[in-house]
mmCIF file of C-alpha atoms and ligand atoms in Angstrom:
data_model
loop_
_atom_site.group_PDB
_atom_site.id
_atom_site.type_symbol
_atom_site.label_atom_id
_atom_site.label_comp_id
_atom_site.label_asym_id
_atom_site.label_seq_id
_atom_site.Cartn_x
_atom_site.Cartn_y
_atom_site.Cartn_z
ATOM 1 C CA UNK A 4 -38.866 -22.780 46.582
ATOM 2 C CA UNK A 5 -38.429 -21.964 42.573
ATOM 3 C CA UNK A 6 -36.249 -19.469 41.439
ATOM 4 C CA UNK A 7 -37.664 -15.899 40.960
ATOM 5 C CA UNK A 8 -37.626 -15.430 37.475
ATOM 6 C CA UNK A 9 -34.303 -14.210 35.349
ATOM 7 C CA UNK A 10 -35.289 -10.330 33.549
ATOM 8 C CA UNK A 11 -33.101 -9.680 30.465
ATOM 9 C CA UNK A 12 -35.756 -7.471 29.813
ATOM 10 C CA UNK A 13 -35.020 -4.690 32.513
ATOM 11 C CA UNK A 14 -31.937 -3.588 30.942
ATOM 12 C CA UNK A 15 -34.407 -2.478 28.039
ATOM 13 C CA UNK A 16 -36.827 -0.800 30.065
ATOM 14 C CA UNK A 17 -35.739 2.579 28.817
ATOM 15 C CA UNK A 18 -33.464 3.985 25.845
ATOM 16 C CA UNK A 19 -31.240 5.620 28.591
ATOM 17 C CA UNK A 20 -30.439 2.064 29.724
ATOM 18 C CA UNK A 21 -30.496 0.376 26.227
ATOM 19 C CA UNK A 22 -27.911 2.792 25.487
ATOM 20 C CA UNK A 23 -25.964 2.396 28.369
ATOM 21 C CA UNK A 24 -25.269 -1.563 27.567
ATOM 22 C CA UNK A 25 -25.393 -0.944 23.715
ATOM 23 C CA UNK A 26 -22.471 -3.767 22.702
ATOM 24 C CA UNK A 27 -21.747 -2.288 19.675
ATOM 25 C CA UNK A 28 -21.143 1.572 18.006
ATOM 26 C CA UNK A 29 -21.979 3.608 14.667
ATOM 27 C CA UNK A 30 -20.342 6.523 13.847
ATOM 28 C CA UNK A 31 -19.858 8.171 11.138
ATOM 29 C CA UNK A 32 -16.064 8.000 11.376
ATOM 30 C CA UNK A 33 -16.109 4.127 10.683
ATOM 31 C CA UNK A 34 -17.202 4.917 7.253
ATOM 32 C CA UNK A 35 -15.630 4.317 3.584
ATOM 33 C CA UNK A 36 -17.586 6.086 0.855
ATOM 34 C CA UNK A 37 -17.074 4.573 -2.115
ATOM 35 C CA UNK A 38 -17.019 7.162 -5.203
ATOM 36 C CA UNK A 39 -16.748 6.323 -9.827
ATOM 37 C CA UNK A 40 -14.889 9.581 -11.044
ATOM 38 C CA UNK A 41 -15.430 9.263 -15.631
ATOM 39 C CA UNK A 42 -13.317 11.136 -17.563
ATOM 40 C CA UNK A 43 -15.452 11.426 -20.255
ATOM 41 C CA UNK A 44 -18.286 12.906 -18.571
ATOM 42 C CA UNK A 45 -18.741 17.230 -17.425
ATOM 43 C CA UNK A 46 -21.473 17.277 -15.749
ATOM 44 C CA UNK A 47 -22.896 14.060 -12.675
ATOM 45 C CA UNK A 48 -24.493 10.377 -14.566
ATOM 46 C CA UNK A 49 -26.855 8.690 -12.269
ATOM 47 C CA UNK A 50 -25.961 4.465 -12.204
ATOM 48 C CA UNK A 51 -29.449 3.595 -12.409
ATOM 49 C CA UNK A 52 -29.188 0.601 -10.587
ATOM 50 C CA UNK A 53 -27.759 2.499 -7.455
ATOM 51 C CA UNK A 54 -30.273 5.295 -6.630
ATOM 52 C CA UNK A 55 -28.117 7.974 -5.171
ATOM 53 C CA UNK A 56 -25.186 6.794 -6.935
ATOM 54 C CA UNK A 57 -23.779 8.743 -9.613
ATOM 55 C CA UNK A 58 -21.071 8.444 -10.994
ATOM 56 C CA UNK A 59 -18.911 11.705 -11.503
ATOM 57 C CA UNK A 60 -17.159 14.379 -13.396
ATOM 58 C CA UNK A 61 -13.462 15.384 -12.520
ATOM 59 C CA UNK A 62 -14.496 18.582 -11.582
ATOM 60 C CA UNK A 63 -16.644 17.894 -8.684
ATOM 61 C CA UNK A 64 -14.462 16.326 -7.250
ATOM 62 C CA UNK A 65 -12.698 19.166 -4.436
ATOM 63 C CA UNK A 66 -16.778 19.870 -3.596
ATOM 64 C CA UNK A 67 -17.367 16.601 -3.307
ATOM 65 C CA UNK A 68 -14.764 16.128 -0.589
ATOM 66 C CA UNK A 69 -16.249 19.129 0.972
ATOM 67 C CA UNK A 70 -19.278 17.490 1.460
ATOM 68 C CA UNK A 71 -17.932 14.010 2.896
ATOM 69 C CA UNK A 72 -16.426 15.712 5.880
ATOM 70 C CA UNK A 73 -19.082 17.924 6.387
ATOM 71 C CA UNK A 74 -21.556 15.312 6.939
ATOM 72 C CA UNK A 75 -18.063 13.486 9.488
ATOM 73 C CA UNK A 76 -17.152 10.613 6.760
ATOM 74 C CA UNK A 77 -13.738 10.570 7.441
ATOM 75 C CA UNK A 78 -12.479 8.229 4.137
ATOM 76 C CA UNK A 79 -13.060 8.097 0.265
ATOM 77 C CA UNK A 80 -12.547 4.900 -1.681
ATOM 78 C CA UNK A 81 -11.713 5.571 -5.373
ATOM 79 C CA UNK A 82 -12.702 3.719 -8.212
ATOM 80 C CA UNK A 83 -12.047 5.057 -12.347
ATOM 81 C CA UNK A 84 -13.934 4.774 -15.587
ATOM 82 C CA UNK A 85 -10.837 5.750 -18.228
ATOM 83 C CA UNK A 86 -11.575 7.297 -21.449
ATOM 84 C CA UNK A 87 -9.508 4.328 -23.378
ATOM 85 C CA UNK A 88 -9.170 1.120 -22.520
ATOM 86 C CA UNK A 89 -7.603 -2.273 -24.099
ATOM 87 C CA UNK A 90 -6.680 -5.461 -23.613
ATOM 88 C CA UNK A 91 -3.919 -4.655 -21.081
ATOM 89 C CA UNK A 92 -5.560 -1.800 -19.485
ATOM 90 C CA UNK A 93 -2.712 0.808 -20.154
ATOM 91 C CA UNK A 94 -4.643 3.583 -19.077
ATOM 92 C CA UNK A 95 -4.617 2.362 -15.455
ATOM 93 C CA UNK A 96 -1.177 3.118 -15.556
ATOM 94 C CA UNK A 97 -1.846 6.920 -17.084
ATOM 95 C CA UNK A 98 -1.059 9.541 -14.528
ATOM 96 C CA UNK A 99 -3.716 11.633 -16.193
ATOM 97 C CA UNK A 100 -6.022 9.148 -16.013
ATOM 98 C CA UNK A 101 -9.455 9.422 -13.621
ATOM 99 C CA UNK A 102 -7.723 7.530 -10.570
ATOM 100 C CA UNK A 103 -5.010 9.980 -9.982
ATOM 101 C CA UNK A 104 -6.410 13.551 -10.808
ATOM 102 C CA UNK A 105 -9.289 13.142 -8.627
ATOM 103 C CA UNK A 106 -6.720 11.660 -4.883
ATOM 104 C CA UNK A 107 -5.485 14.841 -5.921
ATOM 105 C CA UNK A 108 -8.080 17.495 -6.322
ATOM 106 C CA UNK A 109 -9.388 15.967 -3.297
ATOM 107 C CA UNK A 110 -6.770 15.981 -1.275
ATOM 108 C CA UNK A 111 -6.189 19.189 -1.956
ATOM 109 C CA UNK A 112 -9.470 20.386 -0.771
ATOM 110 C CA UNK A 113 -8.942 19.125 2.139
ATOM 111 C CA UNK A 114 -6.385 17.659 3.094
ATOM 112 C CA UNK A 115 -7.481 15.192 6.375
ATOM 113 C CA UNK A 116 -9.820 12.980 4.327
ATOM 114 C CA UNK A 117 -8.038 10.190 3.811
ATOM 115 C CA UNK A 118 -8.259 9.311 1.036
ATOM 116 C CA UNK A 119 -8.394 5.437 -0.539
ATOM 117 C CA UNK A 120 -7.735 3.783 -4.251
ATOM 118 C CA UNK A 121 -8.305 0.932 -5.773
ATOM 119 C CA UNK A 122 -5.988 -0.976 -7.406
ATOM 120 C CA UNK A 123 -7.447 -3.439 -10.142
ATOM 121 C CA UNK A 124 -7.366 -3.147 -13.567
ATOM 122 C CA UNK A 125 -11.079 -4.252 -15.126
ATOM 123 C CA UNK A 126 -11.982 -0.939 -14.522
ATOM 124 C CA UNK A 127 -9.825 -0.722 -17.662
ATOM 125 C CA UNK A 128 -9.339 -3.400 -19.563
ATOM 126 C CA UNK A 129 -11.954 -3.793 -22.612
ATOM 127 C CA UNK A 130 -12.536 -7.667 -21.997
ATOM 128 C CA UNK A 131 -13.448 -6.098 -17.996
ATOM 129 C CA UNK A 132 -11.379 -9.511 -16.636
ATOM 130 C CA UNK A 133 -9.273 -8.374 -13.510
ATOM 131 C CA UNK A 134 -5.769 -9.415 -14.665
ATOM 132 C CA UNK A 135 -3.989 -9.773 -17.841
ATOM 133 C CA UNK A 136 -5.065 -12.505 -20.239
ATOM 134 C CA UNK A 137 -2.969 -15.313 -21.558
ATOM 135 C CA UNK A 138 -3.700 -17.911 -24.353
ATOM 136 C CA UNK A 139 -4.079 -21.740 -22.998
ATOM 137 C CA UNK A 140 -5.057 -24.010 -26.163
ATOM 138 C CA UNK A 141 -8.416 -22.400 -27.125
ATOM 139 C CA UNK A 142 -8.935 -21.329 -23.957
ATOM 140 C CA UNK A 143 -7.510 -18.228 -22.223
ATOM 141 C CA UNK A 144 -6.469 -17.914 -18.252
ATOM 142 C CA UNK A 145 -5.316 -15.191 -16.428
ATOM 143 C CA UNK A 146 -1.698 -14.351 -16.783
ATOM 144 C CA UNK A 147 -1.039 -13.979 -11.898
ATOM 145 C CA UNK A 148 2.096 -12.923 -11.828
ATOM 146 C CA UNK A 149 1.670 -10.290 -15.448
ATOM 147 C CA UNK A 150 -0.698 -9.380 -13.358
ATOM 148 C CA UNK A 151 1.062 -8.682 -10.549
ATOM 149 C CA UNK A 152 4.062 -6.064 -11.667
ATOM 150 C CA UNK A 153 0.838 -3.808 -13.738
ATOM 151 C CA UNK A 154 -0.682 -3.347 -9.939
ATOM 152 C CA UNK A 155 2.562 -3.314 -8.168
ATOM 153 C CA UNK A 156 3.173 0.252 -11.093
ATOM 154 C CA UNK A 157 -0.709 1.250 -10.583
ATOM 155 C CA UNK A 158 0.602 1.268 -6.548
ATOM 156 C CA UNK A 159 3.136 3.754 -6.820
ATOM 157 C CA UNK A 160 0.888 5.687 -9.501
ATOM 158 C CA UNK A 161 -1.745 6.480 -6.732
ATOM 159 C CA UNK A 162 0.526 6.852 -4.018
ATOM 160 C CA UNK A 163 2.807 9.182 -5.587
ATOM 161 C CA UNK A 164 -0.748 11.323 -6.556
ATOM 162 C CA UNK A 165 -1.332 11.468 -3.065
ATOM 163 C CA UNK A 166 -3.254 8.277 -1.993
ATOM 164 C CA UNK A 167 -2.905 7.449 1.763
ATOM 165 C CA UNK A 168 -4.448 4.057 1.097
ATOM 166 C CA UNK A 169 -4.241 1.797 -1.506
ATOM 167 C CA UNK A 170 -6.632 -1.121 -2.703
ATOM 168 C CA UNK A 171 -5.929 -4.074 -4.335
ATOM 169 C CA UNK A 172 -9.282 -5.724 -4.720
ATOM 170 C CA UNK A 173 -7.842 -8.364 -8.308
ATOM 171 C CA UNK A 174 -7.362 -11.489 -5.989
ATOM 172 C CA UNK A 175 -3.951 -12.549 -6.892
ATOM 173 C CA UNK A 176 -2.201 -13.697 -5.652
ATOM 174 C CA UNK A 177 0.780 -12.437 -3.995
ATOM 175 C CA UNK A 178 0.124 -9.214 -4.662
ATOM 176 C CA UNK A 179 0.696 -7.517 -1.150
ATOM 177 C CA UNK A 180 3.741 -8.258 -1.237
ATOM 178 C CA UNK A 181 4.884 -7.125 -4.643
ATOM 179 C CA UNK A 182 2.290 -3.916 -4.547
ATOM 180 C CA UNK A 183 4.412 -3.537 -0.725
ATOM 181 C CA UNK A 184 8.172 -3.938 -2.301
ATOM 182 C CA UNK A 185 6.817 -1.804 -4.995
ATOM 183 C CA UNK A 186 6.063 0.898 -2.915
ATOM 184 C CA UNK A 187 8.853 1.348 -0.132
ATOM 185 C CA UNK A 188 10.881 1.123 -2.989
ATOM 186 C CA UNK A 189 9.750 4.005 -4.649
ATOM 187 C CA UNK A 190 9.931 5.296 -1.471
ATOM 188 C CA UNK A 191 5.821 5.264 -0.219
ATOM 189 C CA UNK A 192 6.730 3.734 2.650
ATOM 190 C CA UNK A 193 4.327 5.797 4.628
ATOM 191 C CA UNK A 194 1.661 4.440 2.392
ATOM 192 C CA UNK A 195 -0.982 2.260 3.393
ATOM 193 C CA UNK A 196 -2.302 -1.275 1.880
ATOM 194 C CA UNK A 197 -5.453 -2.326 2.436
ATOM 195 C CA UNK A 198 -6.265 -5.931 1.078
ATOM 196 C CA UNK A 199 -9.651 -6.810 -0.457
ATOM 197 C CA UNK A 200 -7.518 -10.219 1.432
ATOM 198 C CA UNK A 201 -11.391 -12.296 1.481
ATOM 199 C CA UNK A 202 -13.323 -11.560 -1.625
ATOM 200 C CA UNK A 203 -15.978 -13.653 -2.685
ATOM 201 C CA UNK A 204 -17.382 -14.501 -6.533
ATOM 202 C CA UNK A 205 -20.593 -12.335 -5.372
ATOM 203 C CA UNK A 206 -24.040 -12.032 -7.432
ATOM 204 C CA UNK A 207 -23.652 -9.247 -5.359
ATOM 205 C CA UNK A 208 -21.236 -6.584 -7.462
ATOM 206 C CA UNK A 209 -23.481 -6.554 -10.651
ATOM 207 C CA UNK A 210 -25.184 -3.503 -10.075
ATOM 208 C CA UNK A 211 -20.693 -1.562 -9.315
ATOM 209 C CA UNK A 212 -20.076 -3.988 -12.680
ATOM 210 C CA UNK A 213 -22.228 -0.589 -14.171
ATOM 211 C CA UNK A 214 -21.119 1.929 -12.018
ATOM 212 C CA UNK A 215 -17.717 1.303 -13.374
ATOM 213 C CA UNK A 216 -18.386 -0.579 -16.948
ATOM 214 C CA UNK A 217 -16.519 -3.275 -15.768
ATOM 215 C CA UNK A 218 -18.514 -6.792 -16.337
ATOM 216 C CA UNK A 219 -16.349 -9.289 -17.973
ATOM 217 C CA UNK A 220 -17.532 -9.563 -21.301
ATOM 218 C CA UNK A 221 -16.951 -13.266 -21.387
ATOM 219 C CA UNK A 222 -16.180 -15.537 -18.904
ATOM 220 C CA UNK A 223 -16.804 -15.375 -14.815
ATOM 221 C CA UNK A 224 -14.134 -14.941 -12.109
ATOM 222 C CA UNK A 225 -14.656 -17.513 -10.252
ATOM 223 C CA UNK A 226 -11.026 -18.710 -11.272
ATOM 224 C CA UNK A 227 -10.042 -15.636 -9.338
ATOM 225 C CA UNK A 228 -12.101 -14.967 -6.737
ATOM 226 C CA UNK A 229 -13.317 -16.998 -4.038
ATOM 227 C CA UNK A 230 -16.166 -20.337 -4.142
ATOM 228 C CA UNK A 231 -18.874 -18.729 -1.468
ATOM 229 C CA UNK A 232 -19.026 -22.468 0.378
ATOM 230 C CA UNK A 233 -15.356 -21.690 1.762
ATOM 231 C CA UNK A 234 -14.601 -19.879 4.730
ATOM 232 C CA UNK A 235 -11.154 -22.411 5.827
ATOM 233 C CA UNK A 236 -9.594 -20.541 2.923
ATOM 234 C CA UNK A 237 -10.162 -17.363 4.142
ATOM 235 C CA UNK A 238 -8.474 -17.503 6.654
ATOM 236 C CA UNK A 239 -6.127 -18.730 4.370
ATOM 237 C CA UNK A 240 -6.488 -15.847 2.472
ATOM 238 C CA UNK A 241 -5.438 -13.484 5.254
ATOM 239 C CA UNK A 242 -3.096 -14.606 6.617
ATOM 240 C CA UNK A 243 -0.961 -14.955 3.672
ATOM 241 C CA UNK A 244 -1.915 -10.828 2.827
ATOM 242 C CA UNK A 245 -1.421 -10.560 6.660
ATOM 243 C CA UNK A 246 1.805 -12.007 5.766
ATOM 244 C CA UNK A 247 3.095 -10.022 3.052
ATOM 245 C CA UNK A 248 3.202 -7.062 4.372
ATOM 246 C CA UNK A 249 -0.466 -5.546 4.326
ATOM 247 C CA UNK A 250 -2.140 -2.833 6.851
ATOM 248 C CA UNK A 251 -5.554 -3.781 6.979
ATOM 249 C CA UNK A 252 -7.902 -6.431 5.817
ATOM 250 C CA UNK A 253 -11.185 -6.800 4.424
ATOM 251 C CA UNK A 254 -13.762 -8.990 3.777
ATOM 252 C CA UNK A 255 -16.038 -9.036 1.051
ATOM 253 C CA UNK A 256 -19.147 -8.550 0.703
ATOM 254 C CA UNK A 257 -20.516 -8.060 3.523
ATOM 255 C CA UNK A 258 -23.695 -9.177 4.453
ATOM 256 C CA UNK A 259 -23.548 -13.266 3.579
ATOM 257 C CA UNK A 260 -20.207 -13.540 5.166
ATOM 258 C CA UNK A 261 -21.209 -12.027 8.545
ATOM 259 C CA UNK A 262 -19.703 -15.548 9.936
ATOM 260 C CA UNK A 263 -16.428 -14.719 7.337
ATOM 261 C CA UNK A 264 -16.308 -10.983 9.046
ATOM 262 C CA UNK A 265 -16.055 -13.049 12.907
ATOM 263 C CA UNK A 266 -13.834 -15.940 11.875
ATOM 264 C CA UNK A 267 -11.289 -13.058 10.297
ATOM 265 C CA UNK A 268 -12.252 -10.902 13.622
ATOM 266 C CA UNK A 269 -10.979 -13.559 15.627
ATOM 267 C CA UNK A 270 -6.938 -14.439 13.728
ATOM 268 C CA UNK A 271 -5.772 -11.947 12.600
ATOM 269 C CA UNK A 272 -4.751 -8.782 14.860
ATOM 270 C CA UNK A 273 -5.102 -6.327 11.619
ATOM 271 C CA UNK A 274 -8.461 -3.670 11.041
ATOM 272 C CA UNK A 275 -10.341 -5.080 9.236
ATOM 273 C CA UNK A 276 -12.656 -3.549 6.786
ATOM 274 C CA UNK A 277 -15.388 -4.897 5.290
ATOM 275 C CA UNK A 278 -17.202 -3.950 1.860
ATOM 276 C CA UNK A 279 -20.982 -3.962 1.744
ATOM 277 C CA UNK A 280 -21.466 -3.955 -1.640
ATOM 278 C CA UNK A 281 -23.487 -3.032 -4.403
ATOM 279 C CA UNK A 282 -25.923 -5.586 -4.641
ATOM 280 C CA UNK A 283 -26.070 -5.293 -0.711
ATOM 281 C CA UNK A 284 -27.402 -1.638 -1.684
ATOM 282 C CA UNK A 285 -29.992 -1.774 -4.893
ATOM 283 C CA UNK A 286 -31.747 -4.938 -2.458
ATOM 284 C CA UNK A 287 -32.831 -2.538 0.260
ATOM 285 C CA UNK A 288 -33.284 0.427 -1.693
ATOM 286 C CA UNK A 289 -36.088 -1.988 -3.653
ATOM 287 C CA UNK A 290 -37.250 -3.104 -0.560
ATOM 288 C CA UNK A 291 -37.767 0.642 0.681
ATOM 289 C CA UNK A 292 -38.952 1.773 -2.614
ATOM 290 C CA UNK A 293 -41.611 -0.463 -2.818
ATOM 291 C CA UNK A 294 -42.591 -0.435 1.159
ATOM 292 C CA UNK A 295 -42.016 -3.734 1.690
ATOM 293 C CA UNK A 296 -39.093 -2.239 4.477
ATOM 294 C CA UNK A 297 -38.450 0.777 6.426
ATOM 295 C CA UNK A 298 -35.273 2.465 4.558
ATOM 296 C CA UNK A 299 -33.377 4.032 7.037
ATOM 297 C CA UNK A 300 -34.062 1.556 9.478
ATOM 298 C CA UNK A 301 -33.020 -1.330 7.615
ATOM 299 C CA UNK A 302 -29.638 1.068 6.997
ATOM 300 C CA UNK A 303 -28.617 1.610 10.398
ATOM 301 C CA UNK A 304 -29.577 -2.008 11.341
ATOM 302 C CA UNK A 305 -27.140 -3.590 8.358
ATOM 303 C CA UNK A 306 -24.562 -1.349 9.588
ATOM 304 C CA UNK A 307 -24.927 -2.601 12.781
ATOM 305 C CA UNK A 308 -25.077 -5.737 12.422
ATOM 306 C CA UNK A 309 -21.527 -5.582 10.011
ATOM 307 C CA UNK A 310 -19.034 -3.993 13.014
ATOM 308 C CA UNK A 311 -21.318 -6.319 15.353
ATOM 309 C CA UNK A 312 -19.787 -9.155 13.344
ATOM 310 C CA UNK A 313 -16.333 -7.398 13.835
ATOM 311 C CA UNK A 314 -15.443 -5.230 11.164
ATOM 312 C CA UNK A 315 -13.697 -2.012 11.865
ATOM 313 C CA UNK A 316 -14.282 -0.195 9.612
ATOM 314 C CA UNK A 317 -17.696 -0.259 6.706
ATOM 315 C CA UNK A 318 -16.894 1.057 2.545
ATOM 316 C CA UNK A 319 -20.721 1.322 2.195
ATOM 317 C CA UNK A 320 -22.582 3.722 -0.701
ATOM 318 C CA UNK A 321 -24.685 4.062 2.900
ATOM 319 C CA UNK A 322 -22.160 6.090 4.174
ATOM 320 C CA UNK A 323 -23.454 9.601 3.198
ATOM 321 C CA UNK A 324 -27.032 8.830 4.262
ATOM 322 C CA UNK A 325 -26.164 7.020 7.235
ATOM 323 C CA UNK A 326 -24.111 9.487 8.416
ATOM 324 C CA UNK A 327 -26.759 12.068 8.428
ATOM 325 C CA UNK A 328 -28.934 9.598 10.004
ATOM 326 C CA UNK A 329 -26.771 9.602 13.102
ATOM 327 C CA UNK A 330 -26.446 13.081 13.172
ATOM 328 C CA UNK A 331 -23.944 14.399 11.217
HETATM 329 C C1 LIG B 407 -13.012 -4.992 -8.767
HETATM 330 C C2 LIG B 407 -13.719 -4.354 -7.725
HETATM 331 C C3 LIG B 407 -15.064 -5.037 -7.921
HETATM 332 C C4 LIG B 407 -15.772 -4.437 -6.840
HETATM 333 C C5 LIG B 407 -14.982 -4.293 -6.358
HETATM 334 N N1 LIG B 407 -14.169 -3.617 -6.962
HETATM 335 C C6 LIG B 407 -16.387 -5.645 -9.480
HETATM 336 C C7 LIG B 407 -16.176 -7.533 -9.331
HETATM 337 O O1 LIG B 407 -14.479 -7.996 -8.377
HETATM 338 O O2 LIG B 407 -16.564 -7.849 -10.103
HETATM 339 C C8 LIG B 407 -17.125 -4.756 -5.951
HETATM 340 C C9 LIG B 407 -18.157 -3.393 -5.249
HETATM 341 C C10 LIG B 407 -19.539 -3.043 -5.140
HETATM 342 O O3 LIG B 407 -20.115 -4.296 -5.723
HETATM 343 O O4 LIG B 407 -19.721 -2.409 -4.562
HETATM 344 N N2 LIG B 407 -11.330 -3.759 -9.847
#
C-alpha cells in the first residue's frame, strides 16, 4: 500500500488560500525613497540612467513631501548636490547646503514624514572619494580618522536641520561611535543612526554616481568598501556598528547580496534595511523597456525577495511606483 501523494499545491488553489499562507508581506510603509536635491537648479532635471528619477530643486521639497506621504510611503533618504566642491568636502558642512535645507522644508511640510539624511563626503569632494585624502609617497590614501571627524560634524548638522535619522555611507572605521558621541554631546540623543554597515564595492552604483555627481575622479572605492567575495566580514562589520551604537543596520546592494541580508538578519536583533541600488533599478527598467520582462511584476518580485531574505525595510527608487501597485 503506497502513501497518499503529498500535495502542497492544495494551498495554491485560490487567491484567498495563497494569501492565507503567504509568508512575506510588502507594503508602502516598508519603503524609503531616495531623493537628490541639487542646489544649482530651478527645475527638476531627469537622471538619464534612471527612468522616472530627477535631481530636484529645493523649491520642490514641500510638494514632494506631500506627494510621497499621500502614496503611503513613510520615509525618504536625502542626497545633496552642492554648488561648490573642494578636496575636503567643505560644502557638506554648510548649514545652507541642499540637504539641511531640504530636510527643514520637508519636515515643516509633513512633520510625520521620516526624513533620513545620507552622511558622506563624496557628494561634496571635488575628487569624488568618500573620505579626506592624504599623500602616501607617489600616491594617496583615505585618511580614516580625519574623515570620521567631518562625518560626525555633518551628522550633527543634519540632526540640527531636523533629520530623524542620519545614515553614514562611507565605510570608515569607527564612524558610528564617533557620530553617536557627537550627536549625544550636541543634545540630539533622539536622532537615530542607520549605518550602511555592510556596503560592498559594487558595479551597481553606476547610475547613482550620475544622479549624485559623485563618481571618483581617479582610483576606486575598493580600499574602503567591502570585497563582494566576503560574507563573514559582513558579520564583523555589522557587529562592530551594533557595538558602536547603531540603531539600525543596512546591507547594500540588495540583489546580489540576499545571502548577506539573511546572515545579518540571523546574527543581529537590530532592525535591518537593504538598499535596492541604482544599477538594480536601471537594469530592471532597461529589460522592461525592451519587452524582456514585465515591469510591474518584476518590481514587486524584486522587493518581495529582499523582504523574504530578511530586510525589514528597503531603500528603493521603485518606492512610489511600487506603492501605487500595492494600491497606495
Ligand atoms: C555614497 C553612496 C553611494 C550610494 C549611496 N551612497 C555611492 C557609492 O558608494 O559610490 C549608491 C546608491 C545607489 O547606487 O543607488 N555616498
